[in-house]
Tab-separated table of C-alpha atoms in Angstrom:
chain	number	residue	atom	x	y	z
A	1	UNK	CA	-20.217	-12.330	14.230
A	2	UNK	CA	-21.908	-8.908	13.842
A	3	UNK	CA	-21.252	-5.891	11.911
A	4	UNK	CA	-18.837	-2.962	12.553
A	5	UNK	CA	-19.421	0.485	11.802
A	6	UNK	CA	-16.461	2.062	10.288
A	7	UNK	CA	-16.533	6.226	10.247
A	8	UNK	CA	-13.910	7.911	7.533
A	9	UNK	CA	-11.885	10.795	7.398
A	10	UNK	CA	-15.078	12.319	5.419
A	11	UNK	CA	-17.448	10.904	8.640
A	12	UNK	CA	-18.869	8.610	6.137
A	13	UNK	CA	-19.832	5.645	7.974
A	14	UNK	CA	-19.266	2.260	6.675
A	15	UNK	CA	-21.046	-0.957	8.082
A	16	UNK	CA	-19.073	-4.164	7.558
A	17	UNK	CA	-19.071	-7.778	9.260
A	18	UNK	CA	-16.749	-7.871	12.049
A	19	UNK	CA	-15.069	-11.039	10.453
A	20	UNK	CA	-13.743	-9.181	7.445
A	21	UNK	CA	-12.923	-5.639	9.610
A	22	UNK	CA	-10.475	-7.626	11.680
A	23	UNK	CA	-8.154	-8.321	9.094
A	24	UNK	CA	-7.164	-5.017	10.334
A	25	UNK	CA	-5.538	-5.277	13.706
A	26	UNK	CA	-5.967	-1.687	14.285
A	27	UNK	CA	-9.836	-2.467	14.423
A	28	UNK	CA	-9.464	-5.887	15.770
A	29	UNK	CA	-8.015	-4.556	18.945
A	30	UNK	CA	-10.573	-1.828	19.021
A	31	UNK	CA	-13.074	-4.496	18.927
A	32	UNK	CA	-11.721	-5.888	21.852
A	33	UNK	CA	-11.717	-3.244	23.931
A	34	UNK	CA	-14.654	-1.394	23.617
A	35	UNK	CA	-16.885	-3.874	21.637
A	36	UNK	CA	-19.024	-2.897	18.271
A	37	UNK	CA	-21.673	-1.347	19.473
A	38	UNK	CA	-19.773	2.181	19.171
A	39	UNK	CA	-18.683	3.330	15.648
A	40	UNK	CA	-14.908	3.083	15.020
A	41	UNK	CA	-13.534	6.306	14.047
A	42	UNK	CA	-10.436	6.086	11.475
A	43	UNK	CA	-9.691	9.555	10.961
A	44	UNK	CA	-6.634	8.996	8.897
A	45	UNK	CA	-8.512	7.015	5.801
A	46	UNK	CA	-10.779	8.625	3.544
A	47	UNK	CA	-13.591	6.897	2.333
A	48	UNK	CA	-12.733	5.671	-1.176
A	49	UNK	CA	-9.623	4.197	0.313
A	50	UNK	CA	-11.499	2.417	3.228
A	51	UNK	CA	-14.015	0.810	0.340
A	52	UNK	CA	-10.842	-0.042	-1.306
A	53	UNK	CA	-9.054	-1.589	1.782
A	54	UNK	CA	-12.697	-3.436	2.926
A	55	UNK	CA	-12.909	-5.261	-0.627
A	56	UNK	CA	-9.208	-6.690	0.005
A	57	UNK	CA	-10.272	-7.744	3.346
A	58	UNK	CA	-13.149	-8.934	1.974
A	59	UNK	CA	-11.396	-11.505	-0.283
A	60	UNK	CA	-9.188	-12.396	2.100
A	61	UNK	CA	-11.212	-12.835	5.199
A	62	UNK	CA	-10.452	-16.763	5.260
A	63	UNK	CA	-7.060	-16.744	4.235
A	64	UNK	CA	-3.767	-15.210	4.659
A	65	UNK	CA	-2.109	-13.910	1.553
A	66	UNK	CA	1.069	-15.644	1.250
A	67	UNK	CA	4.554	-13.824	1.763
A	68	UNK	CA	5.600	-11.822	-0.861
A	69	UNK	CA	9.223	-12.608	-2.009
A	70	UNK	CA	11.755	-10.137	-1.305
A	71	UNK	CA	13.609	-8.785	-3.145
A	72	UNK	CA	10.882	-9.107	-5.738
A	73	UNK	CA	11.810	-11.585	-8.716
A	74	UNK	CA	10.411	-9.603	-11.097
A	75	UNK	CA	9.517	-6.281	-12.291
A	76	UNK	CA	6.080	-8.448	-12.971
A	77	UNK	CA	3.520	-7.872	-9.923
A	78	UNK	CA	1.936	-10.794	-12.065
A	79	UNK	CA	4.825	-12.915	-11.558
A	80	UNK	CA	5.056	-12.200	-7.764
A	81	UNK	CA	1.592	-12.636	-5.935
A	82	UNK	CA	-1.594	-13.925	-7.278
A	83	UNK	CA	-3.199	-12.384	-10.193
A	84	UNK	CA	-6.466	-10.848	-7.787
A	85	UNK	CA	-4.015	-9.053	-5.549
A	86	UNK	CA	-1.887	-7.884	-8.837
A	87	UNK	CA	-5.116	-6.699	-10.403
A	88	UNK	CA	-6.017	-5.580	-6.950
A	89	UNK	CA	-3.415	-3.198	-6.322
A	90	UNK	CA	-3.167	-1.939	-10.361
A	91	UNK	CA	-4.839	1.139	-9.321
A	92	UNK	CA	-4.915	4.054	-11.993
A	93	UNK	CA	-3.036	6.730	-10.335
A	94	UNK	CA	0.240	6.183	-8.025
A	95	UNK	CA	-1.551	8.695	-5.652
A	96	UNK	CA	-4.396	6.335	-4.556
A	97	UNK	CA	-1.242	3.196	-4.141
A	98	UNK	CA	0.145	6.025	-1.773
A	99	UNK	CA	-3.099	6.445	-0.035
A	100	UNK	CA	-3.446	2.555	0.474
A	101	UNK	CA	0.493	2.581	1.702
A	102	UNK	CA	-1.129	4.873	4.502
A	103	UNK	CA	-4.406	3.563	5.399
A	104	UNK	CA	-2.916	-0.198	5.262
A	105	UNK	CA	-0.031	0.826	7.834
A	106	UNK	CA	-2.247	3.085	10.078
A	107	UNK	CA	-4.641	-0.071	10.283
A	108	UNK	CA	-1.895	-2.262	11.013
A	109	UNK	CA	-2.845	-4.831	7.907
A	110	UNK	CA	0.811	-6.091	7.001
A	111	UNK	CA	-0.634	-8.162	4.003
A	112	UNK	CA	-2.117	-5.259	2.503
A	113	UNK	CA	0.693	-2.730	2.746
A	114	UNK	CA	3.357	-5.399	1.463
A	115	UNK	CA	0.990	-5.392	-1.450
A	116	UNK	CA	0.937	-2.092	-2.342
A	117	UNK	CA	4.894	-1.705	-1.261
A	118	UNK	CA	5.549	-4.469	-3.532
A	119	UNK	CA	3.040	-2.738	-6.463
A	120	UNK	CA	5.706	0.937	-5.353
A	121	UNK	CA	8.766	-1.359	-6.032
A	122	UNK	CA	8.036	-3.141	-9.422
A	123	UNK	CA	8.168	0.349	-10.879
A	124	UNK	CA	11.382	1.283	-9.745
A	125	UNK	CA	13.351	-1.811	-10.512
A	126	UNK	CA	15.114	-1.784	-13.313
A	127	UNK	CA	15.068	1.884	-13.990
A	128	UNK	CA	17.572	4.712	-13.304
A	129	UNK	CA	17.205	7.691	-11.463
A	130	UNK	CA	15.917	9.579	-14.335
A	131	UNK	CA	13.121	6.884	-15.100
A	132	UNK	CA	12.203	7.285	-11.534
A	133	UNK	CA	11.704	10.832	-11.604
A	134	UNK	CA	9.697	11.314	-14.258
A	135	UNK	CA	7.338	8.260	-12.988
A	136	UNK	CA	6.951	9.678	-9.897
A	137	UNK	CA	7.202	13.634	-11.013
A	138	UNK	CA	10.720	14.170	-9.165
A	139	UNK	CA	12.529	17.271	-9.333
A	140	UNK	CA	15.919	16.887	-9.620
A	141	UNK	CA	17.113	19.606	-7.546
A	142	UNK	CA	21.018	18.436	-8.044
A	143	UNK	CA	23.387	20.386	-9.747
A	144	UNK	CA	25.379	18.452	-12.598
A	145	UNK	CA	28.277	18.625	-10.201
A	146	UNK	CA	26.389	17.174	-7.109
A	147	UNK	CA	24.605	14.445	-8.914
A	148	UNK	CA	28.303	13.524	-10.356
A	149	UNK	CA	29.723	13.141	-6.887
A	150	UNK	CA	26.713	11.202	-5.593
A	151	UNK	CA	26.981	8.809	-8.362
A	152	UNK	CA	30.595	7.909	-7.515
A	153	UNK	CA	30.100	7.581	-3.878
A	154	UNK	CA	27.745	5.210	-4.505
A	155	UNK	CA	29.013	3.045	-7.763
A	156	UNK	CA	28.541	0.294	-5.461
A	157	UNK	CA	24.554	0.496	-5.813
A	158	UNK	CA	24.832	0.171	-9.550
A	159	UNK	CA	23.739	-2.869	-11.206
């Protein structure tokens, strides 16, 4: 197999072996129809993602990641997929898990964005509405009265 040349939001270009772009089936059917002698333009990426998103292909060019439980086990990542992917996707800042949300969906790689969905989801089990916010900087924009009613409507939803 050859190599691919990937082009990011920033026009950076990326070269890659076809093999590990394809775990994308965005650029696997791109492939297909026009070949990789032209550069693939994802305009929707931007380049530290793409890096990002080429190193999980990378490591999983010969496999497919198993299925990740749902609903998740665990608040653990650790306890839900293997410890690469958990270290993997045990990025810094929630932004950049956001980012990889994006690119992974645009791309179409359904390993990689059940991943990241699965890294979103560990830190809002467990936690109530006010844990929530201030993980993800949420303004409550709910008066005392509003939030009151919305809570009984939905007692159900409550552990």
């Amino acid at each position: 197999m050859g190599k691919v040349k990937l082009v990011s939001q920033e026009g950076e270009v990326i070269e890659v072996d076809q093999e590990v772009a394809s775990k994308s089936l965005l650029i696997k059917n791109m492939i297909e129809d026009t070949g990789i002698e032209e550069d693939i333009p994802l305009p929707n990426v931007k380049t530290s993602i793409l890096r990002k998103i080429l190193e999980y292909c990378d490591k999983h060019k010969n496999d497919t990641p198993p299925e990740i439980e749902k609903p998740l086990k665990s608040n653990n990542l650790y306890d839900v997929v293997p410890q690469w992917d958990a270290d993997f996707i045990s990025l810094p800042n929630l932004e950049d898990i956001f980012e990889v949300i994006l690119a992974a969906n645009y791309m179409d790689i359904k390993s990689l964005l059940d991943l990241a969905c699965a890294k979103i989801a560990t830190l809002l089990k467990g936690k109530t509405p006010e844990e929530i916010r201030r993980q993800f900087n949420i303004q409550n924009d709910f008066t005392p009265e509003e939030e009151q009613q919305i809570r009984e409507e939905n007692k159900w939803a409550e552990d």
